[in-house]
mmCIF file of C-alpha atoms in Angstrom:
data_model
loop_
_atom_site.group_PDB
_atom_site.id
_atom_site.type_symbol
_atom_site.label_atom_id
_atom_site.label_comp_id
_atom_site.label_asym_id
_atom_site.label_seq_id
_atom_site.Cartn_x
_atom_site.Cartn_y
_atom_site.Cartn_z
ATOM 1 C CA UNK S 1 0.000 0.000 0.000
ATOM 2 C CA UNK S 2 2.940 2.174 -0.176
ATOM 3 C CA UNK S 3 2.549 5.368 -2.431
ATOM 4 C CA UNK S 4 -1.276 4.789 -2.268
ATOM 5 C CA UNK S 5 -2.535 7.019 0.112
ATOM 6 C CA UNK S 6 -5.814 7.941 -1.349
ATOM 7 C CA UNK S 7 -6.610 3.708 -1.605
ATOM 8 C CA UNK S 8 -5.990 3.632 1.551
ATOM 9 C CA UNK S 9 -8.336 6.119 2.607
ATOM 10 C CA UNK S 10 -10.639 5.055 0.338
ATOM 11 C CA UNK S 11 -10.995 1.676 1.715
ATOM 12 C CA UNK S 12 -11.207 3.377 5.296
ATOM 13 C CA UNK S 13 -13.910 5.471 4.245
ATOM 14 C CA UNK S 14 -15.569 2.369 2.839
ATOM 15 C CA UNK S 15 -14.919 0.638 5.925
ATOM 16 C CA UNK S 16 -16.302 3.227 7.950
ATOM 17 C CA UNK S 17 -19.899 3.306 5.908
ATOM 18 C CA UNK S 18 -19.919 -0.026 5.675
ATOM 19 C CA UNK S 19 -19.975 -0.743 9.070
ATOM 20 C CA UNK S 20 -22.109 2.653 9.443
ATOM 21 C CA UNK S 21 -24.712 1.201 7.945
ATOM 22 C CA UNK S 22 -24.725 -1.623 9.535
ATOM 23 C CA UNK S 23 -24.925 -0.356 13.024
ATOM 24 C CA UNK S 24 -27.629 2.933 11.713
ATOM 25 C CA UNK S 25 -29.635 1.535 9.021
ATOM 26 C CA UNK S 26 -32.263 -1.300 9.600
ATOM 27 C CA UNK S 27 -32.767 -2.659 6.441
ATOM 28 C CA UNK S 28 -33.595 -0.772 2.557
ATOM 29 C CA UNK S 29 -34.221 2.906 3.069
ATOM 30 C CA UNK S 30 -35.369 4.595 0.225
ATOM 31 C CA UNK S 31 -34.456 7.890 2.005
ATOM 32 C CA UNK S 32 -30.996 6.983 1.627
ATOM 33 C CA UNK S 33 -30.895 5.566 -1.683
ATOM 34 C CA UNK S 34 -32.408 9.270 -2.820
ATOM 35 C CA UNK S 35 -29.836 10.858 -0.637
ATOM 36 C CA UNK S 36 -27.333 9.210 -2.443
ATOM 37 C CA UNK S 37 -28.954 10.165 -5.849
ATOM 38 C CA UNK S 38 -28.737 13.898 -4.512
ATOM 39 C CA UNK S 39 -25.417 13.717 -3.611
ATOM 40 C CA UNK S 40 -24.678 12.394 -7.170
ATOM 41 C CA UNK S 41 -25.971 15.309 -8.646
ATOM 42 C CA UNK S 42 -23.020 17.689 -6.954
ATOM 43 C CA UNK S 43 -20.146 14.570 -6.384
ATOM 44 C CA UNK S 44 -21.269 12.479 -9.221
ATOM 45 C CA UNK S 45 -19.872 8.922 -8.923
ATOM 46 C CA UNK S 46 -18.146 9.527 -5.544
ATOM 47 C CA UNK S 47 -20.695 7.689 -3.305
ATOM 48 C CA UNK S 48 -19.347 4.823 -5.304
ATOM 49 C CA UNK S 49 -16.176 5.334 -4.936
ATOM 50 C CA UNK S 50 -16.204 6.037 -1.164
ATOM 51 C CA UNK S 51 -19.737 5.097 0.632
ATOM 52 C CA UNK S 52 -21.133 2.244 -1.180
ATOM 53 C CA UNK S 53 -20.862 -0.943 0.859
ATOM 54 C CA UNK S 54 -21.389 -3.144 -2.233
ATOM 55 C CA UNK S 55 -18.127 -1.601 -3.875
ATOM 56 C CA UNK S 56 -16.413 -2.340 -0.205
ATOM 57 C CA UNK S 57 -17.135 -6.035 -1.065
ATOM 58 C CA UNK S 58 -16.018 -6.147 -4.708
ATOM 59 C CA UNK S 59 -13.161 -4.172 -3.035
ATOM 60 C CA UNK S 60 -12.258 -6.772 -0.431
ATOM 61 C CA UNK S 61 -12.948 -9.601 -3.219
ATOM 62 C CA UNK S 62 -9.999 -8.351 -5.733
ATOM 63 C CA UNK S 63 -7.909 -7.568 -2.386
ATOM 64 C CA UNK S 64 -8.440 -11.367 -1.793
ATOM 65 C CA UNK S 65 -7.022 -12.261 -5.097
ATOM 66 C CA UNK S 66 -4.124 -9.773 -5.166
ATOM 67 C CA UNK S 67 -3.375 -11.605 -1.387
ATOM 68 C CA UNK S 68 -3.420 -15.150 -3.321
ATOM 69 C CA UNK S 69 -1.091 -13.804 -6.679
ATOM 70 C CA UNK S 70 -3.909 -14.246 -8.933
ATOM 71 C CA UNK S 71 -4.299 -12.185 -11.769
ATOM 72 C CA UNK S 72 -6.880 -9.825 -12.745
ATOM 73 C CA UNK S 73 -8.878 -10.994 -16.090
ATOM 74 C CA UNK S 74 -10.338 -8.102 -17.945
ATOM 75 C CA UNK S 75 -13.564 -7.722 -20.595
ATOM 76 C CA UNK S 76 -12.159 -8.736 -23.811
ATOM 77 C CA UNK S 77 -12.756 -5.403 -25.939
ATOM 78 C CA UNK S 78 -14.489 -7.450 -28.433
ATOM 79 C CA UNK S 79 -17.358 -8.365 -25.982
ATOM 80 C CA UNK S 80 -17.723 -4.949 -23.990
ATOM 81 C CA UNK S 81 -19.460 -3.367 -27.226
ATOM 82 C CA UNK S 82 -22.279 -5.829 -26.229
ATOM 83 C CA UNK S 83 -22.633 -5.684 -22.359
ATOM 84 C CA UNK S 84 -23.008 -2.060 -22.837
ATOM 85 C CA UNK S 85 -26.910 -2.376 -23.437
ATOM 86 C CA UNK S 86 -27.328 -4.540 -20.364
ATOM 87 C CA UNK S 87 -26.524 -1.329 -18.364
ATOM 88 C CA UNK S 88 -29.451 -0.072 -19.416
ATOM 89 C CA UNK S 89 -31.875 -2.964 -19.567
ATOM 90 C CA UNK S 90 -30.748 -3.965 -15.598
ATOM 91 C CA UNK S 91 -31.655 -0.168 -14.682
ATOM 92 C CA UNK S 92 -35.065 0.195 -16.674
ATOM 93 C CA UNK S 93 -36.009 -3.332 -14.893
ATOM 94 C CA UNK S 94 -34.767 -1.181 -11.615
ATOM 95 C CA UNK S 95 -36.832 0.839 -11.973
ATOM 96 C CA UNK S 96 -40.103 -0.466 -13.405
ATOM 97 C CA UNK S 97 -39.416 -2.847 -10.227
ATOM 98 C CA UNK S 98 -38.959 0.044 -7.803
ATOM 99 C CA UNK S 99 -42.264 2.047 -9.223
ATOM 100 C CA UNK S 100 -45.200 -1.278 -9.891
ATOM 101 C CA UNK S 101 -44.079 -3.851 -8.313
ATOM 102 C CA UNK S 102 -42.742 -3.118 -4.995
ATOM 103 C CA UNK S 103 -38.979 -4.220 -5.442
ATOM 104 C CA UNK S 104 -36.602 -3.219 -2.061
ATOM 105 C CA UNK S 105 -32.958 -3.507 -3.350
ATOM 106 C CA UNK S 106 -31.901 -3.783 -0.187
ATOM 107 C CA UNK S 107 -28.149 -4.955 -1.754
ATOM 108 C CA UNK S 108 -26.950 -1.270 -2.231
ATOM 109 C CA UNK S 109 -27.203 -0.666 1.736
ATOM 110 C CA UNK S 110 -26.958 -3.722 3.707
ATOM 111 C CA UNK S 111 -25.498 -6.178 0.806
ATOM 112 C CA UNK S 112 -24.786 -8.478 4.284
ATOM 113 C CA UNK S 113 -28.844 -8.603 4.789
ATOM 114 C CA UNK S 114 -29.354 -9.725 0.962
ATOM 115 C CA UNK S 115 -26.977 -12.343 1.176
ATOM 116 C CA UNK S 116 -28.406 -13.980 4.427
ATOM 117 C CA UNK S 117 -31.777 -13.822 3.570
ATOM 118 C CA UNK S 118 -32.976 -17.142 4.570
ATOM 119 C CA UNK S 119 -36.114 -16.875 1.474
ATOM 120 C CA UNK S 120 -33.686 -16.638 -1.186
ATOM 121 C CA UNK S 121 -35.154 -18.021 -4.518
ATOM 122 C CA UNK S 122 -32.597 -20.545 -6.275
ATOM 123 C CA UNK S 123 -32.068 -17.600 -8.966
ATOM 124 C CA UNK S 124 -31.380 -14.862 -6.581
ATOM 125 C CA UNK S 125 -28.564 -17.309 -5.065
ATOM 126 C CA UNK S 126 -27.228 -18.197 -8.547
ATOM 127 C CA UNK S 127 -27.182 -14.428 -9.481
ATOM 128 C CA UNK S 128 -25.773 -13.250 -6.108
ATOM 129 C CA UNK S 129 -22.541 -16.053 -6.689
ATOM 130 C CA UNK S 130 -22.553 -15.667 -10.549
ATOM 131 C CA UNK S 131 -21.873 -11.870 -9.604
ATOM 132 C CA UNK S 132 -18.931 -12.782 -6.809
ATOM 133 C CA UNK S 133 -17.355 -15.235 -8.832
ATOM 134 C CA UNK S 134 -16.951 -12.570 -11.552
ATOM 135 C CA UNK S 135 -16.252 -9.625 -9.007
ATOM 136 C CA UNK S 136 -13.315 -11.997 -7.413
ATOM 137 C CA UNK S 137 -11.271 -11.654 -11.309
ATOM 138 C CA UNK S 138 -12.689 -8.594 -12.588
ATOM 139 C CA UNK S 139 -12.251 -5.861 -10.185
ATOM 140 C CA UNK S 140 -15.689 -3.325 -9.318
ATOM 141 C CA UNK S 141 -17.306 -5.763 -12.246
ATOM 142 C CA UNK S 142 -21.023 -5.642 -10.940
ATOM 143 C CA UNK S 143 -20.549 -1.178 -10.788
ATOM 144 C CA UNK S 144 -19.834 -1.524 -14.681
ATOM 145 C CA UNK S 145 -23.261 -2.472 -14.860
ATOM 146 C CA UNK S 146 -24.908 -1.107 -11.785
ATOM 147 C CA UNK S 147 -28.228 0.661 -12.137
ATOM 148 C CA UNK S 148 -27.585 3.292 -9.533
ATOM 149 C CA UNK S 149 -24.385 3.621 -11.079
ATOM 150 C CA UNK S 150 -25.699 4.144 -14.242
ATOM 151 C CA UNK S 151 -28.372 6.615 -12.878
ATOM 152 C CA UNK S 152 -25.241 8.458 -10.913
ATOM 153 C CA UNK S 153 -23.309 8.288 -13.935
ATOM 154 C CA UNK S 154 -25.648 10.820 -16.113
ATOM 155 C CA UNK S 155 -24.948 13.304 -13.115
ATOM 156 C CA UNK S 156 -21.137 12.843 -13.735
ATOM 157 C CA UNK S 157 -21.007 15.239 -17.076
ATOM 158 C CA UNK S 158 -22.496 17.607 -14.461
ATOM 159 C CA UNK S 159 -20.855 17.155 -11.345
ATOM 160 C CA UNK S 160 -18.270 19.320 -9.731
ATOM 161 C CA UNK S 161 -15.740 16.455 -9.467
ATOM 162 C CA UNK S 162 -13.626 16.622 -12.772
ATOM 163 C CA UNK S 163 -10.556 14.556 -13.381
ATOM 164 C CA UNK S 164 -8.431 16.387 -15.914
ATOM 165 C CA UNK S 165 -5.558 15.534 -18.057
ATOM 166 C CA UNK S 166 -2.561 17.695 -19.539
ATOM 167 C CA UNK S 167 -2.252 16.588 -22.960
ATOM 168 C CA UNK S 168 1.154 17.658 -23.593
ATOM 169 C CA UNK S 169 2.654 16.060 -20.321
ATOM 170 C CA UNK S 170 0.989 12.535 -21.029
ATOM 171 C CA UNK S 171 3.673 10.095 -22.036
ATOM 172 C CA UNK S 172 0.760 7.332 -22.836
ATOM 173 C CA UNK S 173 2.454 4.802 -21.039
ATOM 174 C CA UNK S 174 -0.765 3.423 -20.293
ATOM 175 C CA UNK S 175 -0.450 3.035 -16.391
ATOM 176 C CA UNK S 176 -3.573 4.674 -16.387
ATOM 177 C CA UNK S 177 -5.813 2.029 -18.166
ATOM 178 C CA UNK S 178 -4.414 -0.704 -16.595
ATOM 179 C CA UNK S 179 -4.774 0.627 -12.988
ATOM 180 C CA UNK S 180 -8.521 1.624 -13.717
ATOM 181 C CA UNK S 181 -11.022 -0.559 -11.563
ATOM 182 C CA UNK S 182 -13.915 0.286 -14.083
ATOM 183 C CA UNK S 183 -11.664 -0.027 -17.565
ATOM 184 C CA UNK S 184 -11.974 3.450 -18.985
ATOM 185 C CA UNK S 185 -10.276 3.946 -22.258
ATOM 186 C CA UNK S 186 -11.129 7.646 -22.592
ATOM 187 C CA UNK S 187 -8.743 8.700 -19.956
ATOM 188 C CA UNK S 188 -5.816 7.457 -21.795
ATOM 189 C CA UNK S 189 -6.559 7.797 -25.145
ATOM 190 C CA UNK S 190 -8.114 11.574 -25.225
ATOM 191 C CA UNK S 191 -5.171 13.919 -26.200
ATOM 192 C CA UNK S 192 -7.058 16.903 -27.230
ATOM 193 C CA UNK S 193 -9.440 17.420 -23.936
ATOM 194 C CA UNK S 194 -8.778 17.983 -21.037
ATOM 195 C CA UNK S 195 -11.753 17.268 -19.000
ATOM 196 C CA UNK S 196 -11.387 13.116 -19.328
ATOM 197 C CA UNK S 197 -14.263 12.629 -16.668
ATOM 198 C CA UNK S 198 -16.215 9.701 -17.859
ATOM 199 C CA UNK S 199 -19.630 8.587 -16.687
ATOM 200 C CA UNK S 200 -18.125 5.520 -15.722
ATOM 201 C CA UNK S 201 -15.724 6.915 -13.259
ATOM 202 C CA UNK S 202 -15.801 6.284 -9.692
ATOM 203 C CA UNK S 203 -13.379 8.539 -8.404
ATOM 204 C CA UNK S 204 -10.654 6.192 -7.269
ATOM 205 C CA UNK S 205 -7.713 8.082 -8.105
ATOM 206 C CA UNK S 206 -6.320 5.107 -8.809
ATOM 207 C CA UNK S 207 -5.159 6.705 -12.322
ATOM 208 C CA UNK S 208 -3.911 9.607 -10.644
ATOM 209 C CA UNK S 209 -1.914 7.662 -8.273
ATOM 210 C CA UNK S 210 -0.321 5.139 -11.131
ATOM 211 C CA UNK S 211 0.519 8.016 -13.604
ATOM 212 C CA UNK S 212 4.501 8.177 -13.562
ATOM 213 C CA UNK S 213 4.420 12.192 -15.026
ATOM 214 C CA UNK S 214 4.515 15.245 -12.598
ATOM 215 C CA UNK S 215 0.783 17.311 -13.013
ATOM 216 C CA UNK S 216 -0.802 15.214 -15.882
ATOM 217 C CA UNK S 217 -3.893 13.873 -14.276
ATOM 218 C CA UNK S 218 -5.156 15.998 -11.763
ATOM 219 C CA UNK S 219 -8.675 15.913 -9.636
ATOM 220 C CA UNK S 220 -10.212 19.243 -9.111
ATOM 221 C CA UNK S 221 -13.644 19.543 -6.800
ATOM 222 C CA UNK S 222 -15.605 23.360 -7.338
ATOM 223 C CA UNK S 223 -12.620 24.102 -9.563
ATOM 224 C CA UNK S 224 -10.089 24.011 -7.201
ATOM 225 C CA UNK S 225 -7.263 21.173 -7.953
ATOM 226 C CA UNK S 226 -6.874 18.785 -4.861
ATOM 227 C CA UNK S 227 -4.921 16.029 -6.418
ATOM 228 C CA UNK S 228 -2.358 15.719 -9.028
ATOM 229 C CA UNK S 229 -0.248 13.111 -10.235
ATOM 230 C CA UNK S 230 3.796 13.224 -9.814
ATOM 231 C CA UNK S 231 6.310 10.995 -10.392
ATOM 232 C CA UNK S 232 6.844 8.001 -7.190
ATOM 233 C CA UNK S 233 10.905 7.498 -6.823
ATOM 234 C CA UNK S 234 11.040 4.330 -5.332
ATOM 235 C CA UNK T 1 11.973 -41.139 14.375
ATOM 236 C CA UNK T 2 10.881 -39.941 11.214
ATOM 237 C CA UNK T 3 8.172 -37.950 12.019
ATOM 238 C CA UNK T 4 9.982 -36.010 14.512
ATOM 239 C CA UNK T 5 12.398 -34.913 11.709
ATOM 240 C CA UNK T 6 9.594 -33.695 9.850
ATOM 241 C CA UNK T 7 7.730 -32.415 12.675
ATOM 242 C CA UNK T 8 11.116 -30.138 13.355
ATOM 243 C CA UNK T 9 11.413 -29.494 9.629
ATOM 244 C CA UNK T 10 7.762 -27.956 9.453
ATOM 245 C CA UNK T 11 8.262 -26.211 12.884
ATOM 246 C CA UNK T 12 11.731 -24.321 11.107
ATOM 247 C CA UNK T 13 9.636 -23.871 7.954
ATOM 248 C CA UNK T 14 7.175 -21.824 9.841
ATOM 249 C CA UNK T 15 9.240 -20.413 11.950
ATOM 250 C CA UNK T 16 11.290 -18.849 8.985
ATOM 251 C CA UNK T 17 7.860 -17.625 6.789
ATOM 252 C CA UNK T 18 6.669 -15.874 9.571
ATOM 253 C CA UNK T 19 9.619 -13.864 10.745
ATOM 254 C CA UNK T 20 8.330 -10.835 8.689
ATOM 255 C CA UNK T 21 5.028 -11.263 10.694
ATOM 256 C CA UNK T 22 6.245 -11.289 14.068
ATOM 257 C CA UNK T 23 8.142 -8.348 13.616
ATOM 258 C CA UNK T 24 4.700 -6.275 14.019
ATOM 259 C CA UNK T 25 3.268 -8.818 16.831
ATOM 260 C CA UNK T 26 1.910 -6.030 19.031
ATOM 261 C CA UNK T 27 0.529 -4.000 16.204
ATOM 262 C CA UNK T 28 -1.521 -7.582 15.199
ATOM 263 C CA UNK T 29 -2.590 -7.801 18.106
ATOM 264 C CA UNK T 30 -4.251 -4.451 18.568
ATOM 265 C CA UNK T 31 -5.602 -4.805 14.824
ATOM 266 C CA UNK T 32 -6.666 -8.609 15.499
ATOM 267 C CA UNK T 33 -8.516 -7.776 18.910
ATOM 268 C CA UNK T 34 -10.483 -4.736 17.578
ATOM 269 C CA UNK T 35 -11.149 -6.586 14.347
ATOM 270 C CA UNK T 36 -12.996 -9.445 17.029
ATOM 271 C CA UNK T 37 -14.106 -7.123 18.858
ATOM 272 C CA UNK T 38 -16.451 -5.526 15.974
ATOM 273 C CA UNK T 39 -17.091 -9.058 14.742
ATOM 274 C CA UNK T 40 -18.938 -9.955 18.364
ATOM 275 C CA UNK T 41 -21.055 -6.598 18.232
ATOM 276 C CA UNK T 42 -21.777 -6.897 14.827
ATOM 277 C CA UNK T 43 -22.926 -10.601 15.767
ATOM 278 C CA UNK T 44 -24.740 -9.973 18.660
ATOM 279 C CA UNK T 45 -26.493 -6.634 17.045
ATOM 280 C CA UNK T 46 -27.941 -9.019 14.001
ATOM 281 C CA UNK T 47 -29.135 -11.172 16.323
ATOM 282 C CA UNK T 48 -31.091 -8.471 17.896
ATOM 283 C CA UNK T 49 -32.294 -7.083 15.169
ATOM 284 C CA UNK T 50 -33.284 -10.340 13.316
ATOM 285 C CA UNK T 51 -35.297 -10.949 15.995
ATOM 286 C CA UNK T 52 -36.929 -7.844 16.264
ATOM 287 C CA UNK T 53 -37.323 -7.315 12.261
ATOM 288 C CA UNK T 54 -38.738 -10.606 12.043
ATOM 289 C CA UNK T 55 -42.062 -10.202 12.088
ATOM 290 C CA UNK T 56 -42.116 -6.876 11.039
ATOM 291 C CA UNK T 57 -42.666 -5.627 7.177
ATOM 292 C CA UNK T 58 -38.885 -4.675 6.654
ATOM 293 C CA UNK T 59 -36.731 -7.516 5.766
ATOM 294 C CA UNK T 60 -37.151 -10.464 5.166
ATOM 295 C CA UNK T 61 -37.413 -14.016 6.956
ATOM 296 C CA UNK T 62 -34.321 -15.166 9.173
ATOM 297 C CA UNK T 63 -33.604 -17.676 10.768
ATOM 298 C CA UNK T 64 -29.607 -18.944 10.867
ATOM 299 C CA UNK T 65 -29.813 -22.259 9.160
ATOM 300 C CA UNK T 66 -31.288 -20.626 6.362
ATOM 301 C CA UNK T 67 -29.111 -18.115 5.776
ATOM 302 C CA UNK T 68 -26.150 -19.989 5.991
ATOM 303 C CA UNK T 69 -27.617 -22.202 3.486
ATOM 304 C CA UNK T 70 -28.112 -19.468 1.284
ATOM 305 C CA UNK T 71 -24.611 -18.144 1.927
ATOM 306 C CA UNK T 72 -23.205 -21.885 1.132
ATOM 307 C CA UNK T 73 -24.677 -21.599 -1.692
ATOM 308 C CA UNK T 74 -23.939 -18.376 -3.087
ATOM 309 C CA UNK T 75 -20.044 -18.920 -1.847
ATOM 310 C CA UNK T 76 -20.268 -22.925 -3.987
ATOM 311 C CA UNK T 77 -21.583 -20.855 -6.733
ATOM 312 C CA UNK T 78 -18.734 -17.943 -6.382
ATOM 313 C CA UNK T 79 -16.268 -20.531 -6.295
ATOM 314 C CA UNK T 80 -17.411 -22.565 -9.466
ATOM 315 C CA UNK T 81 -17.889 -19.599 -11.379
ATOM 316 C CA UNK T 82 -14.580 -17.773 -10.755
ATOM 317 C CA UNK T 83 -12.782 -21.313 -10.964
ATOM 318 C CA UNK T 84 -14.388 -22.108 -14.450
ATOM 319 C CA UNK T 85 -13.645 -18.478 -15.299
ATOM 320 C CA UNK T 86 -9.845 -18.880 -14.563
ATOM 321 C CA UNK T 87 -9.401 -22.302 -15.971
ATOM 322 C CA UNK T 88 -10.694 -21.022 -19.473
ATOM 323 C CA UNK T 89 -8.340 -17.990 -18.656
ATOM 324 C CA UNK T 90 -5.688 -20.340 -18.433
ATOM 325 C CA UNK T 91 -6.249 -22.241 -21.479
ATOM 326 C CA UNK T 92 -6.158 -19.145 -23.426
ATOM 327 C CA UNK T 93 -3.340 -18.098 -21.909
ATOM 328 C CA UNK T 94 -1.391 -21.759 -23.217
ATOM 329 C CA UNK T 95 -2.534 -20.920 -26.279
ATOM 330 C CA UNK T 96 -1.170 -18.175 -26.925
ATOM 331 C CA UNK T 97 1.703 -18.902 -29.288
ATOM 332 C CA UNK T 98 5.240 -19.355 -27.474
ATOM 333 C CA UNK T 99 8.204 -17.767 -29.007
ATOM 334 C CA UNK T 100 10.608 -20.713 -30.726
ATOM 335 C CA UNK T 101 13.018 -21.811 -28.030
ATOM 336 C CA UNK T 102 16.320 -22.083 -29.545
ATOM 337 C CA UNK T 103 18.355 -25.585 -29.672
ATOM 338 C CA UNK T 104 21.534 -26.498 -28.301
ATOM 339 C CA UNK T 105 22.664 -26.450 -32.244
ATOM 340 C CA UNK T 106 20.966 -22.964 -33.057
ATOM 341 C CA UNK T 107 22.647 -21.203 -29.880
ATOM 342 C CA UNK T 108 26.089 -22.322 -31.440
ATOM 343 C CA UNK T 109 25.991 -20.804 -34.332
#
């Protein structure tokens, strides 16, 4: 964890509302899920990043497999064209579930309550370890497709959280892409822009932390820069 | 005889892999105790509120050997699907085509 100060207080942060949540919140609260939604609107993706106690267990899972030396396994690019969709058929089934017929996704809040529920169907169990045994290989997998991530996402063009990149101090050495949890190509490929926030991103600073060149990813919240990348002598 | 030699041998093994841990023994400790200690609340608070939520319209139904059935069987599931996952991971990975190792002959010249 050395020279990764921000995962590390990430995963704290996660730890903390994890076990917040736990101790405060009974069971789904719609309250918070909207508070969350609000919060989206001036963070964007952030709650993701930092609060959500589903991306603390995806977290711990790749953890896990970093502990055991096993590598990560990526979306083939061919396929990711075509899972693309599904992000939006899994949130318009959210939703038409959350308005007729009375669907509590009590996951996003307590993921510990969903899992123990004694009356789960065969399919929710096959889905809940289908999910796991993907999240274990491919890190923050089930946020790729997440329909309160998705819903976050559209407030991410708008948010005040921007992660921008210096074009001209960009060495494309790709440490960027491969350090991304949520496999955003947009961050190293743009060249032009300099506003690379994606709807996709989570805020991990993950990017920011791996790039090797002195001020060419930086975060900036209300406009003022908090974070920028330099280079780690080791 | 024998299994006192090897009984030794596994006690110097371990001994040796864990000299890195037992440099930060007390730090462990602290982080090992709290770690239990939230594990027990966090026990003993579920079982509180399982009870009380029960019957209510909140959650849904509890009762411990049904949820660790269900969390069997979502970890069995977990475990097949990430283990087919990385065996076909694997195979692609062998297939990938190897660069010509050289012979004995081709090194010479």
């Amino acid at each position: 964890m050395k020279g990764r100060k921000i995962t590390l207080f990430r995963l704290l942060c996660l730890l903390f509302t994890t076990f917040s949540f736990i101790f405060l919140v009974g069971g789904f609260n719609i309250f918070l899920l909207g508070f969350s939604l609000l919060c989206a609107l001036i963070f964007g993706r952030l709650w993701c990043g930092y609060v959500c106690p589903l991306g603390f267990y995806q977290e711990i899972l790749s953890l896990f497999r970093k502990k055991l030396h096993l590598p990560a396994i990526r979306i083939p690019q061919k396929v990711k064209p075509f899972l693309r969709p599904a992000k939006y058929i899994i949130l318009i089934y959210f939703l038409l579930g959350m308005a007729f017929f009375n669907f509590h996704p009590v996951m996003y809040i307590r993921p510990d309550l969903a899992v123990s529920d004694s009356a789960l169907a065969l399919w929710e169990i096959s889905v809940f370890g289908i999910v796991t045994g993907v999240c274990f290989f491919n890190e923050r997998f089930f946020c790729k497709y997440c329909p309160l991530g998705t819903l976050r996402g559209f407030a991410n063009k708008i948010s005040f959280g921007r992660i921008k990149k210096k074009g001209s101090a960009c060495t494309h050495c790709r440490a960027c892409l491969e350090s991304c949890p949520m496999d955003i190509k947009e961050i190293y490929e743009e060249r032009g822009k300099t506003d690379v926030t994606h709807s996709d991103c989570i805020y991990c600073m993950k990017c920011i932390e791996a790039c090797p060149e002195p001020d060419a990813l930086s975060f900036s919240l209300f406009g003022k820069t908090l974070l920028k990348s330099k280079r780690n002598i080791k | 005889m024998y299994l006192s030699f090897i009984l030794r041998q596994f006690r110097i093994q371990l001994y040796r892999k864990t000299a890195g841990i037992r440099k930060h023994r007390k730090k462990l400790k602290i982080i090992a105790v709290s770690m239990l200690l939230l594990i027990i609340i966090f026990i003993a608070k579920e079982m509180v509120t399982r009870n009380s939520t029960m019957h209510s319209n909140q959650n849904a139904v509890f009762s411990w050997p049904g949820s660790a059935v269900s969390i069997a069987g979502i970890a069995g599931i977990a475990a097949i699907t990430s283990g087919s996952i990385y065996v076909v991971y694997r195979k692609k990975q062998n297939s990938i085509a190897q660069l010509p190792v050289l012979t004995q002959k081709e090194k010479e010249k």
